[in-house]
Amino acid sequence: MHRVACLLLLVLFAISTVSSAYTIVVYYPSQVLMGQPFTITFGLATSVINSTTFEYLTPGTEVVNVSGGTAYRGFGEYWMVDKVNLTDASVMVVSFKGEIVGRLDANPGIVLYSSNFNLGDKDGQLGTYEVLVAWSGKLWEDILNGWTLIATTLPTFTSGEFEVMFKDVNGYLCIYSITVNSRTYLMEYMTDIPWNSITYVGIRSDTDTVLPKEFSVVTASSAYYVIYINGKKYTSGYTQDGFASLKLTIYSPTILNITFPKYNLHKVVLIPPKAPATTYTVPSVLQAPIVTLAVVVLGFTIWRDIEGKRHYSKK
């Protein structure tokens, strides 16, 4: 009879004391049936921004108190952004959680600006690269000559969660997908904008009032990884578009060790027979002791399980 190992659905962000710039991100299902295949997806990511306090805003942006929250009102082509560095990144995910206060009147949304963007002026500037994924359902781009409307078939948005995934495709920016309140829409639109030209990322308020409750930018890099299962090398390779997937079938308690040698990062996932999974991220110098501890924990869990069955059978 198959045994079910209960695993919490986690998106794990833990930072090693050796390499604080990067994080191993792991996604796996809430339940795994032993003897049946399941998939673990992992990648090397950097949380570039995680704040609703923006470093740069259009001069003259109005700050509005909305039920104790801070909203921002623009007066036409207004914006609020933070600075990013995409040199080592191949994927960037920009996430917004919040709402438009009142009616959607113009073209607010997610914006990207190039390094020569004038922080003292409105957007749509000459001589810059700019992208606007507007909540009005429109896609705009500025390739040195001001805004050009590209598409009008995007999903619209007024409240909840809005996420855009951008990719580096042969050195140029690709708008890959849009996710609105858990529903994903593929875009795969290639621009003529150089990937490494993007320096500022944020929100465009335009003439609307935007209440950001959460705002984050996460980048992922292509990197070499090695996977160990129960102390033995299982496979290795390179993440594609920042992530890789591993299909596994578990028949017994398992220790999965995901490593990125160049960055000295390890994430150890302990899958015991009954208890919820325990996950560690440790630097290389602590890898052997942690794996040893995991083995001891697994052994104790199995022994306790066996002893419990023996005790029950004597009744």
PDB file of C-alpha atoms in Angstrom:
ATOM      1  CA  MET A   1       0.000   0.000   0.000  1.00  0.00           C
ATOM      2  CA  HIS A   2       1.410   3.362  -0.998  1.00  0.00           C
ATOM      3  CA  ARG A   3       2.387   5.775   1.730  1.00  0.00           C
ATOM      4  CA  VAL A   4       1.531   9.443   1.433  1.00  0.00           C
ATOM      5  CA  ALA A   5       4.206  11.936   2.421  1.00  0.00           C
ATOM      6  CA  CYS A   6       2.537  15.256   3.208  1.00  0.00           C
ATOM      7  CA  LEU A   7       4.490  18.252   1.932  1.00  0.00           C
ATOM      8  CA  LEU A   8       3.525  21.884   2.390  1.00  0.00           C
ATOM      9  CA  LEU A   9       3.225  23.918  -0.799  1.00  0.00           C
ATOM     10  CA  LEU A  10       6.161  26.266  -0.428  1.00  0.00           C
ATOM     11  CA  VAL A  11       7.894  28.955  -2.375  1.00  0.00           C
ATOM     12  CA  LEU A  12      11.132  28.957  -0.385  1.00  0.00           C
ATOM     13  CA  PHE A  13      13.302  32.010  -0.261  1.00  0.00           C
ATOM     14  CA  ALA A  14      16.321  31.459   2.034  1.00  0.00           C
ATOM     15  CA  ILE A  15      19.666  33.161   1.748  1.00  0.00           C
ATOM     16  CA  SER A  16      23.014  31.523   2.486  1.00  0.00           C
ATOM     17  CA  THR A  17      25.460  33.315   4.754  1.00  0.00           C
ATOM     18  CA  VAL A  18      28.174  32.697   2.160  1.00  0.00           C
ATOM     19  CA  SER A  19      26.396  34.128  -0.943  1.00  0.00           C
ATOM     20  CA  SER A  20      23.711  36.584   0.163  1.00  0.00           C
ATOM     21  CA  ALA A  21      23.033  37.934  -3.337  1.00  0.00           C
ATOM     22  CA  TYR A  22      21.232  34.807  -4.537  1.00  0.00           C
ATOM     23  CA  THR A  23      18.463  32.536  -3.334  1.00  0.00           C
ATOM     24  CA  ILE A  24      17.514  28.989  -4.317  1.00  0.00           C
ATOM     25  CA  VAL A  25      13.791  29.003  -5.040  1.00  0.00           C
ATOM     26  CA  VAL A  26      11.936  25.664  -4.870  1.00  0.00           C
ATOM     27  CA  TYR A  27       8.349  24.812  -5.864  1.00  0.00           C
ATOM     28  CA  TYR A  28       6.813  21.396  -5.132  1.00  0.00           C
ATOM     29  CA  PRO A  29       3.300  19.956  -4.653  1.00  0.00           C
ATOM     30  CA  SER A  30       1.293  19.885  -1.447  1.00  0.00           C
ATOM     31  CA  GLN A  31       1.086  16.078  -1.443  1.00  0.00           C
ATOM     32  CA  VAL A  32       3.340  13.393  -2.866  1.00  0.00           C
ATOM     33  CA  LEU A  33       2.179   9.804  -3.195  1.00  0.00           C
ATOM     34  CA  MET A  34       5.094   7.456  -2.712  1.00  0.00           C
ATOM     35  CA  GLY A  35       5.582   5.280  -5.769  1.00  0.00           C
ATOM     36  CA  GLN A  36       4.066   7.859  -8.110  1.00  0.00           C
ATOM     37  CA  PRO A  37       5.947  10.602 -10.022  1.00  0.00           C
ATOM     38  CA  PHE A  38       5.931  14.265  -9.022  1.00  0.00           C
ATOM     39  CA  THR A  39       7.838  17.341 -10.191  1.00  0.00           C
ATOM     40  CA  ILE A  40      10.092  19.735  -8.310  1.00  0.00           C
ATOM     41  CA  THR A  41      10.943  23.053  -9.979  1.00  0.00           C
ATOM     42  CA  PHE A  42      13.883  25.115  -8.748  1.00  0.00           C
ATOM     43  CA  GLY A  43      16.007  28.071  -9.752  1.00  0.00           C
ATOM     44  CA  LEU A  44      18.560  30.647  -8.680  1.00  0.00           C
ATOM     45  CA  ALA A  45      16.875  33.979  -8.008  1.00  0.00           C
ATOM     46  CA  THR A  46      17.576  37.424  -6.626  1.00  0.00           C
ATOM     47  CA  SER A  47      14.893  39.439  -4.883  1.00  0.00           C
ATOM     48  CA  VAL A  48      15.797  42.857  -6.278  1.00  0.00           C
ATOM     49  CA  ILE A  49      12.861  44.835  -4.892  1.00  0.00           C
ATOM     50  CA  ASN A  50      10.290  44.045  -2.228  1.00  0.00           C
ATOM     51  CA  SER A  51       8.773  47.329  -1.114  1.00  0.00           C
ATOM     52  CA  THR A  52       5.991  49.820  -1.789  1.00  0.00           C
ATOM     53  CA  THR A  53       8.291  52.732  -0.943  1.00  0.00           C
ATOM     54  CA  PHE A  54       9.631  53.736  -4.336  1.00  0.00           C
ATOM     55  CA  GLU A  55      13.067  55.282  -4.758  1.00  0.00           C
ATOM     56  CA  TYR A  56      12.056  57.639  -7.566  1.00  0.00           C
ATOM     57  CA  LEU A  57       8.713  59.333  -8.325  1.00  0.00           C
ATOM     58  CA  THR A  58       7.608  61.922 -10.863  1.00  0.00           C
ATOM     59  CA  PRO A  59       8.069  65.309  -9.161  1.00  0.00           C
ATOM     60  CA  GLY A  60       4.650  66.496  -8.067  1.00  0.00           C
ATOM     61  CA  THR A  61       3.122  63.054  -7.415  1.00  0.00           C
ATOM     62  CA  GLU A  62       0.326  63.373  -4.860  1.00  0.00           C
ATOM     63  CA  VAL A  63       0.435  61.072  -1.835  1.00  0.00           C
ATOM     64  CA  VAL A  64      -3.094  60.027  -0.820  1.00  0.00           C
ATOM     65  CA  ASN A  65      -4.142  58.318   2.416  1.00  0.00           C
ATOM     66  CA  VAL A  66      -6.629  55.539   1.648  1.00  0.00           C
ATOM     67  CA  SER A  67      -7.914  53.807   4.796  1.00  0.00           C
ATOM     68  CA  GLY A  68      -4.462  53.988   6.367  1.00  0.00           C
ATOM     69  CA  GLY A  69      -2.673  52.896   3.184  1.00  0.00           C
ATOM     70  CA  THR A  70      -0.467  55.102   1.011  1.00  0.00           C
ATOM     71  CA  ALA A  71      -1.717  55.642  -2.547  1.00  0.00           C
ATOM     72  CA  TYR A  72      -0.151  57.700  -5.321  1.00  0.00           C
ATOM     73  CA  ARG A  73      -2.021  59.997  -7.700  1.00  0.00           C
ATOM     74  CA  GLY A  74      -0.526  61.136 -10.991  1.00  0.00           C
ATOM     75  CA  PHE A  75      -1.387  63.981 -13.339  1.00  0.00           C
ATOM     76  CA  GLY A  76      -0.599  62.508 -16.738  1.00  0.00           C
ATOM     77  CA  GLU A  77       2.322  60.179 -17.633  1.00  0.00           C
ATOM     78  CA  TYR A  78       3.393  60.038 -13.961  1.00  0.00           C
ATOM     79  CA  TRP A  79       5.405  57.091 -12.602  1.00  0.00           C
ATOM     80  CA  MET A  80       7.206  55.635  -9.553  1.00  0.00           C
ATOM     81  CA  VAL A  81      10.192  53.309 -10.001  1.00  0.00           C
ATOM     82  CA  ASP A  82      13.166  51.579  -8.419  1.00  0.00           C
ATOM     83  CA  LYS A  83      16.555  50.759  -9.899  1.00  0.00           C
ATOM     84  CA  VAL A  84      17.545  47.241 -11.046  1.00  0.00           C
ATOM     85  CA  ASN A  85      20.572  45.543 -12.599  1.00  0.00           C
ATOM     86  CA  LEU A  86      19.802  42.834 -15.168  1.00  0.00           C
ATOM     87  CA  THR A  87      23.400  42.077 -16.160  1.00  0.00           C
ATOM     88  CA  ASP A  88      23.414  38.524 -14.735  1.00  0.00           C
ATOM     89  CA  ALA A  89      19.679  37.853 -15.068  1.00  0.00           C
ATOM     90  CA  SER A  90      17.808  36.010 -17.817  1.00  0.00           C
ATOM     91  CA  VAL A  91      14.287  36.365 -16.364  1.00  0.00           C
ATOM     92  CA  MET A  92      12.554  39.164 -14.439  1.00  0.00           C
ATOM     93  CA  VAL A  93       9.163  38.841 -12.734  1.00  0.00           C
ATOM     94  CA  VAL A  94       7.429  42.072 -11.690  1.00  0.00           C
ATOM     95  CA  SER A  95       4.538  41.598  -9.244  1.00  0.00           C
ATOM     96  CA  PHE A  96       1.973  44.107  -8.009  1.00  0.00           C
ATOM     97  CA  LYS A  97      -0.731  43.610  -5.408  1.00  0.00           C
ATOM     98  CA  GLY A  98      -3.158  46.437  -4.840  1.00  0.00           C
ATOM     99  CA  GLU A  99      -5.864  48.427  -6.588  1.00  0.00           C
ATOM    100  CA  ILE A 100      -6.914  51.438  -8.577  1.00  0.00           C
ATOM    101  CA  VAL A 101      -8.703  53.827  -6.234  1.00  0.00           C
ATOM    102  CA  GLY A 102     -11.899  54.924  -7.915  1.00  0.00           C
ATOM    103  CA  ARG A 103     -12.374  54.576 -11.673  1.00  0.00           C
ATOM    104  CA  LEU A 104      -9.694  53.480 -14.157  1.00  0.00           C
ATOM    105  CA  ASP A 105      -9.361  56.551 -16.376  1.00  0.00           C
ATOM    106  CA  ALA A 106      -6.060  56.312 -18.233  1.00  0.00           C
ATOM    107  CA  ASN A 107      -3.100  53.930 -18.734  1.00  0.00           C
ATOM    108  CA  PRO A 108      -1.534  53.013 -15.413  1.00  0.00           C
ATOM    109  CA  GLY A 109       0.430  49.744 -15.192  1.00  0.00           C
ATOM    110  CA  ILE A 110       3.873  48.152 -15.012  1.00  0.00           C
ATOM    111  CA  VAL A 111       6.705  50.151 -16.614  1.00  0.00           C
ATOM    112  CA  LEU A 112      10.343  49.594 -17.565  1.00  0.00           C
ATOM    113  CA  TYR A 113      12.718  52.447 -18.424  1.00  0.00           C
ATOM    114  CA  SER A 114      16.270  52.527 -19.793  1.00  0.00           C
ATOM    115  CA  SER A 115      19.305  53.929 -17.973  1.00  0.00           C
ATOM    116  CA  ASN A 116      19.130  57.352 -19.680  1.00  0.00           C
ATOM    117  CA  PHE A 117      15.541  57.966 -18.562  1.00  0.00           C
ATOM    118  CA  ASN A 118      15.202  61.501 -17.174  1.00  0.00           C
ATOM    119  CA  LEU A 119      13.976  61.102 -13.586  1.00  0.00           C
ATOM    120  CA  GLY A 120      12.842  64.710 -13.500  1.00  0.00           C
ATOM    121  CA  ASP A 121      10.321  64.404 -16.322  1.00  0.00           C
ATOM    122  CA  LYS A 122       7.228  62.476 -17.419  1.00  0.00           C
ATOM    123  CA  ASP A 123       7.608  59.278 -19.439  1.00  0.00           C
ATOM    124  CA  GLY A 124       7.313  58.796 -23.220  1.00  0.00           C
ATOM    125  CA  GLN A 125      10.650  60.578 -23.597  1.00  0.00           C
ATOM    126  CA  LEU A 126      12.705  60.875 -26.782  1.00  0.00           C
ATOM    127  CA  GLY A 127      15.973  58.929 -26.925  1.00  0.00           C
ATOM    128  CA  THR A 128      14.961  56.333 -24.312  1.00  0.00           C
ATOM    129  CA  TYR A 129      13.683  52.756 -24.217  1.00  0.00           C
ATOM    130  CA  GLU A 130      10.394  52.356 -22.338  1.00  0.00           C
ATOM    131  CA  VAL A 131       7.751  49.620 -21.956  1.00  0.00           C
ATOM    132  CA  LEU A 132       4.257  49.965 -20.489  1.00  0.00           C
ATOM    133  CA  VAL A 133       2.055  46.938 -19.760  1.00  0.00           C
ATOM    134  CA  ALA A 134      -1.079  48.935 -19.044  1.00  0.00           C
ATOM    135  CA  TRP A 135      -3.949  47.823 -16.815  1.00  0.00           C
ATOM    136  CA  SER A 136      -6.310  49.240 -19.448  1.00  0.00           C
ATOM    137  CA  GLY A 137      -5.440  46.187 -21.567  1.00  0.00           C
ATOM    138  CA  LYS A 138      -2.905  47.913 -23.801  1.00  0.00           C
ATOM    139  CA  LEU A 139       0.779  47.395 -24.542  1.00  0.00           C
ATOM    140  CA  TRP A 140       2.934  50.419 -25.327  1.00  0.00           C
ATOM    141  CA  GLU A 141       6.632  50.768 -26.151  1.00  0.00           C
ATOM    142  CA  ASP A 142       8.947  53.716 -26.652  1.00  0.00           C
ATOM    143  CA  ILE A 143      11.940  52.963 -28.864  1.00  0.00           C
ATOM    144  CA  LEU A 144      13.732  56.315 -28.848  1.00  0.00           C
ATOM    145  CA  ASN A 145      10.821  58.206 -30.469  1.00  0.00           C
ATOM    146  CA  GLY A 146       7.994  58.353 -27.902  1.00  0.00           C
ATOM    147  CA  TRP A 147       5.118  55.998 -27.145  1.00  0.00           C
ATOM    148  CA  THR A 148       3.770  53.612 -29.788  1.00  0.00           C
ATOM    149  CA  LEU A 149       0.642  51.502 -29.168  1.00  0.00           C
ATOM    150  CA  ILE A 150       1.478  47.841 -29.886  1.00  0.00           C
ATOM    151  CA  ALA A 151      -1.575  45.859 -28.713  1.00  0.00           C
ATOM    152  CA  THR A 152      -5.044  46.400 -27.265  1.00  0.00           C
ATOM    153  CA  THR A 153      -5.916  42.774 -26.389  1.00  0.00           C
ATOM    154  CA  LEU A 154      -4.201  42.418 -23.018  1.00  0.00           C
ATOM    155  CA  PRO A 155      -6.191  41.501 -19.876  1.00  0.00           C
ATOM    156  CA  THR A 156      -7.495  44.464 -17.910  1.00  0.00           C
ATOM    157  CA  PHE A 157      -6.947  44.995 -14.193  1.00  0.00           C
ATOM    158  CA  THR A 158      -8.324  47.177 -11.395  1.00  0.00           C
ATOM    159  CA  SER A 159      -7.610  45.231  -8.191  1.00  0.00           C
ATOM    160  CA  GLY A 160      -5.923  42.101  -6.852  1.00  0.00           C
ATOM    161  CA  GLU A 161      -2.643  40.707  -8.182  1.00  0.00           C
ATOM    162  CA  PHE A 162      -0.932  41.550 -11.454  1.00  0.00           C
ATOM    163  CA  GLU A 163       2.337  39.953 -12.566  1.00  0.00           C
ATOM    164  CA  VAL A 164       4.457  40.274 -15.718  1.00  0.00           C
ATOM    165  CA  MET A 165       7.303  37.954 -16.709  1.00  0.00           C
ATOM    166  CA  PHE A 166      10.044  39.391 -18.911  1.00  0.00           C
ATOM    167  CA  LYS A 167      12.785  37.302 -20.537  1.00  0.00           C
ATOM    168  CA  ASP A 168      16.141  37.901 -22.153  1.00  0.00           C
ATOM    169  CA  VAL A 169      15.903  36.358 -25.641  1.00  0.00           C
ATOM    170  CA  ASN A 170      19.134  36.721 -27.612  1.00  0.00           C
ATOM    171  CA  GLY A 171      19.955  39.935 -25.822  1.00  0.00           C
ATOM    172  CA  TYR A 172      16.548  41.581 -26.327  1.00  0.00           C
ATOM    173  CA  LEU A 173      13.564  42.099 -24.049  1.00  0.00           C
ATOM    174  CA  CYS A 174      10.669  39.656 -24.469  1.00  0.00           C
ATOM    175  CA  ILE A 175       7.340  40.277 -22.720  1.00  0.00           C
ATOM    176  CA  TYR A 176       6.620  36.634 -22.025  1.00  0.00           C
ATOM    177  CA  SER A 177       3.435  36.410 -19.947  1.00  0.00           C
ATOM    178  CA  ILE A 178       0.929  38.288 -17.816  1.00  0.00           C
ATOM    179  CA  THR A 179      -0.799  36.799 -14.769  1.00  0.00           C
ATOM    180  CA  VAL A 180      -3.921  38.498 -13.405  1.00  0.00           C
ATOM    181  CA  ASN A 181      -5.413  37.109 -10.203  1.00  0.00           C
ATOM    182  CA  SER A 182      -3.949  33.608 -10.816  1.00  0.00           C
ATOM    183  CA  ARG A 183      -4.927  33.461 -14.516  1.00  0.00           C
ATOM    184  CA  THR A 184      -1.937  33.466 -16.899  1.00  0.00           C
ATOM    185  CA  TYR A 185      -1.988  34.896 -20.429  1.00  0.00           C
ATOM    186  CA  LEU A 186       0.889  34.199 -22.824  1.00  0.00           C
ATOM    187  CA  MET A 187       2.342  37.175 -24.689  1.00  0.00           C
ATOM    188  CA  GLU A 188       5.738  36.122 -26.084  1.00  0.00           C
ATOM    189  CA  TYR A 189       6.137  39.560 -27.649  1.00  0.00           C
ATOM    190  CA  MET A 190       9.674  40.356 -28.784  1.00  0.00           C
ATOM    191  CA  THR A 191      10.760  43.984 -28.587  1.00  0.00           C
ATOM    192  CA  ASP A 192      13.763  45.708 -30.165  1.00  0.00           C
ATOM    193  CA  ILE A 193      14.818  46.882 -26.721  1.00  0.00           C
ATOM    194  CA  PRO A 194      18.214  45.609 -25.481  1.00  0.00           C
ATOM    195  CA  TRP A 195      17.769  43.541 -22.300  1.00  0.00           C
ATOM    196  CA  ASN A 196      20.660  45.202 -20.484  1.00  0.00           C
ATOM    197  CA  SER A 197      19.371  48.694 -21.246  1.00  0.00           C
ATOM    198  CA  ILE A 198      16.576  48.339 -18.651  1.00  0.00           C
ATOM    199  CA  THR A 199      17.519  50.104 -15.421  1.00  0.00           C
ATOM    200  CA  TYR A 200      14.264  51.284 -13.824  1.00  0.00           C
ATOM    201  CA  VAL A 201      11.202  49.158 -12.972  1.00  0.00           C
ATOM    202  CA  GLY A 202       7.986  50.237 -11.322  1.00  0.00           C
ATOM    203  CA  ILE A 203       4.403  51.446 -11.649  1.00  0.00           C
ATOM    204  CA  ARG A 204       2.887  54.097 -13.866  1.00  0.00           C
ATOM    205  CA  SER A 205       0.055  56.005 -12.238  1.00  0.00           C
ATOM    206  CA  ASP A 206      -0.635  58.241 -15.270  1.00  0.00           C
ATOM    207  CA  THR A 207      -3.711  60.250 -14.139  1.00  0.00           C
ATOM    208  CA  ASP A 208      -5.072  57.550 -11.827  1.00  0.00           C
ATOM    209  CA  THR A 209      -4.675  56.913  -8.094  1.00  0.00           C
ATOM    210  CA  VAL A 210      -2.794  53.674  -7.426  1.00  0.00           C
ATOM    211  CA  LEU A 211      -2.759  51.921  -4.037  1.00  0.00           C
ATOM    212  CA  PRO A 212       0.155  49.434  -3.919  1.00  0.00           C
ATOM    213  CA  LYS A 213      -0.116  46.918  -1.070  1.00  0.00           C
ATOM    214  CA  GLU A 214       2.822  44.815  -2.265  1.00  0.00           C
ATOM    215  CA  PHE A 215       5.375  45.307  -5.017  1.00  0.00           C
ATOM    216  CA  SER A 216       8.277  43.026  -5.856  1.00  0.00           C
ATOM    217  CA  VAL A 217      10.822  42.361  -8.578  1.00  0.00           C
ATOM    218  CA  VAL A 218      12.555  38.981  -8.716  1.00  0.00           C
ATOM    219  CA  THR A 219      15.222  38.062 -11.259  1.00  0.00           C
ATOM    220  CA  ALA A 220      16.471  34.576 -12.106  1.00  0.00           C
ATOM    221  CA  SER A 221      19.754  33.523 -13.674  1.00  0.00           C
ATOM    222  CA  SER A 222      20.894  30.627 -15.828  1.00  0.00           C
ATOM    223  CA  ALA A 223      23.311  28.620 -13.689  1.00  0.00           C
ATOM    224  CA  TYR A 224      24.919  25.192 -13.338  1.00  0.00           C
ATOM    225  CA  TYR A 225      23.340  22.919 -10.715  1.00  0.00           C
ATOM    226  CA  VAL A 226      24.028  19.494  -9.225  1.00  0.00           C
ATOM    227  CA  ILE A 227      21.327  17.330  -7.593  1.00  0.00           C
ATOM    228  CA  TYR A 228      22.117  14.747  -4.909  1.00  0.00           C
ATOM    229  CA  ILE A 229      19.625  12.186  -3.637  1.00  0.00           C
ATOM    230  CA  ASN A 230      20.443  10.508  -0.332  1.00  0.00           C
ATOM    231  CA  GLY A 231      24.058  11.629  -0.614  1.00  0.00           C
ATOM    232  CA  LYS A 232      24.678  10.364  -4.165  1.00  0.00           C
ATOM    233  CA  LYS A 233      24.912  12.505  -7.281  1.00  0.00           C
ATOM    234  CA  TYR A 234      21.701  12.096  -9.282  1.00  0.00           C
ATOM    235  CA  THR A 235      21.933  14.613 -12.122  1.00  0.00           C
ATOM    236  CA  SER A 236      23.330  17.990 -13.160  1.00  0.00           C
ATOM    237  CA  GLY A 237      22.722  20.648 -15.778  1.00  0.00           C
ATOM    238  CA  TYR A 238      21.913  24.302 -16.389  1.00  0.00           C
ATOM    239  CA  THR A 239      18.707  26.133 -15.548  1.00  0.00           C
ATOM    240  CA  GLN A 240      16.831  27.398 -18.601  1.00  0.00           C
ATOM    241  CA  ASP A 241      15.217  30.823 -18.343  1.00  0.00           C
ATOM    242  CA  GLY A 242      16.287  30.804 -14.715  1.00  0.00           C
ATOM    243  CA  PHE A 243      14.571  27.539 -13.713  1.00  0.00           C
ATOM    244  CA  ALA A 244      14.833  23.764 -14.096  1.00  0.00           C
ATOM    245  CA  SER A 245      12.443  20.913 -13.310  1.00  0.00           C
ATOM    246  CA  LEU A 246      13.135  17.474 -11.908  1.00  0.00           C
ATOM    247  CA  LYS A 247      10.673  14.585 -12.144  1.00  0.00           C
ATOM    248  CA  LEU A 248      11.026  12.098  -9.285  1.00  0.00           C
ATOM    249  CA  THR A 249       9.371   9.006  -7.892  1.00  0.00           C
ATOM    250  CA  ILE A 250       9.896   8.392  -4.177  1.00  0.00           C
ATOM    251  CA  TYR A 251       9.687   4.885  -2.672  1.00  0.00           C
ATOM    252  CA  SER A 252      11.202   5.637   0.742  1.00  0.00           C
ATOM    253  CA  PRO A 253      12.248   8.565   2.949  1.00  0.00           C
ATOM    254  CA  THR A 254      14.440  10.814   0.829  1.00  0.00           C
ATOM    255  CA  ILE A 255      16.983  13.616   1.204  1.00  0.00           C
ATOM    256  CA  LEU A 256      17.133  15.861  -1.840  1.00  0.00           C
ATOM    257  CA  ASN A 257      20.091  18.265  -2.049  1.00  0.00           C
ATOM    258  CA  ILE A 258      19.912  21.021  -4.685  1.00  0.00           C
ATOM    259  CA  THR A 259      23.272  22.743  -5.154  1.00  0.00           C
ATOM    260  CA  PHE A 260      24.638  25.628  -7.193  1.00  0.00           C
ATOM    261  CA  PRO A 261      28.426  25.149  -6.814  1.00  0.00           C
ATOM    262  CA  LYS A 262      29.498  28.475  -8.365  1.00  0.00           C
ATOM    263  CA  TYR A 263      27.453  30.405  -5.805  1.00  0.00           C
ATOM    264  CA  ASN A 264      28.217  28.088  -2.887  1.00  0.00           C
ATOM    265  CA  LEU A 265      24.499  27.575  -2.231  1.00  0.00           C
ATOM    266  CA  HIS A 266      22.664  24.417  -1.183  1.00  0.00           C
ATOM    267  CA  LYS A 267      19.068  23.662  -0.327  1.00  0.00           C
ATOM    268  CA  VAL A 268      18.408  20.369   1.433  1.00  0.00           C
ATOM    269  CA  VAL A 269      14.838  19.071   1.249  1.00  0.00           C
ATOM    270  CA  LEU A 270      14.013  16.352   3.746  1.00  0.00           C
ATOM    271  CA  ILE A 271      11.022  14.174   2.799  1.00  0.00           C
ATOM    272  CA  PRO A 272      10.220  11.894   5.770  1.00  0.00           C
ATOM    273  CA  PRO A 273       7.618   9.116   5.647  1.00  0.00           C
ATOM    274  CA  LYS A 274       4.884  10.960   7.543  1.00  0.00           C
ATOM    275  CA  ALA A 275       5.921  14.296   8.998  1.00  0.00           C
ATOM    276  CA  PRO A 276       5.800  17.545   6.967  1.00  0.00           C
ATOM    277  CA  ALA A 277       8.910  18.166   4.892  1.00  0.00           C
ATOM    278  CA  THR A 278      11.750  20.074   6.528  1.00  0.00           C
ATOM    279  CA  THR A 279      13.884  22.305   4.303  1.00  0.00           C
ATOM    280  CA  TYR A 280      17.298  23.809   4.990  1.00  0.00           C
ATOM    281  CA  THR A 281      19.549  26.161   3.057  1.00  0.00           C
ATOM    282  CA  VAL A 282      23.165  25.986   4.188  1.00  0.00           C
ATOM    283  CA  PRO A 283      26.614  27.052   2.941  1.00  0.00           C
ATOM    284  CA  SER A 284      28.995  24.385   1.638  1.00  0.00           C
ATOM    285  CA  VAL A 285      30.960  24.095   4.869  1.00  0.00           C
ATOM    286  CA  LEU A 286      27.804  22.954   6.679  1.00  0.00           C
ATOM    287  CA  GLN A 287      26.476  20.643   3.986  1.00  0.00           C
ATOM    288  CA  ALA A 288      27.823  17.359   5.426  1.00  0.00           C
ATOM    289  CA  PRO A 289      26.668  18.003   9.045  1.00  0.00           C
ATOM    290  CA  ILE A 290      23.176  19.019   7.899  1.00  0.00           C
ATOM    291  CA  VAL A 291      22.798  15.989   5.659  1.00  0.00           C
ATOM    292  CA  THR A 292      23.994  13.787   8.531  1.00  0.00           C
ATOM    293  CA  LEU A 293      21.421  15.382  10.820  1.00  0.00           C
ATOM    294  CA  ALA A 294      18.727  14.802   8.200  1.00  0.00           C
ATOM    295  CA  VAL A 295      19.652  11.123   8.023  1.00  0.00           C
ATOM    296  CA  VAL A 296      19.381  10.847  11.806  1.00  0.00           C
ATOM    297  CA  VAL A 297      15.958  12.536  11.740  1.00  0.00           C
ATOM    298  CA  LEU A 298      14.740  10.187   9.025  1.00  0.00           C
ATOM    299  CA  GLY A 299      16.061   7.168  10.885  1.00  0.00           C
ATOM    300  CA  PHE A 300      14.338   8.204  14.088  1.00  0.00           C
ATOM    301  CA  THR A 301      11.066   8.829  12.212  1.00  0.00           C
ATOM    302  CA  ILE A 302      11.176   5.363  10.621  1.00  0.00           C
ATOM    303  CA  TRP A 303      12.060   3.698  13.943  1.00  0.00           C
ATOM    304  CA  ARG A 304       9.188   5.472  15.676  1.00  0.00           C
ATOM    305  CA  ASP A 305       6.818   4.392  12.907  1.00  0.00           C
ATOM    306  CA  ILE A 306       7.915   0.752  13.208  1.00  0.00           C
ATOM    307  CA  GLU A 307       7.703   0.774  16.984  1.00  0.00           C
ATOM    308  CA  GLY A 308       4.226   2.263  16.774  1.00  0.00           C
ATOM    309  CA  LYS A 309       3.080  -0.546  14.496  1.00  0.00           C
ATOM    310  CA  ARG A 310       4.587  -3.196  16.797  1.00  0.00           C
ATOM    311  CA  HIS A 311       2.879  -1.677  19.788  1.00  0.00           C
ATOM    312  CA  TYR A 312      -0.420  -1.617  17.935  1.00  0.00           C
ATOM    313  CA  SER A 313      -0.100  -5.249  16.788  1.00  0.00           C
ATOM    314  CA  LYS A 314       0.374  -6.474  20.383  1.00  0.00           C
ATOM    315  CA  LYS A 315      -2.988  -5.047  21.423  1.00  0.00           C
TER     316      LYS A 315
END
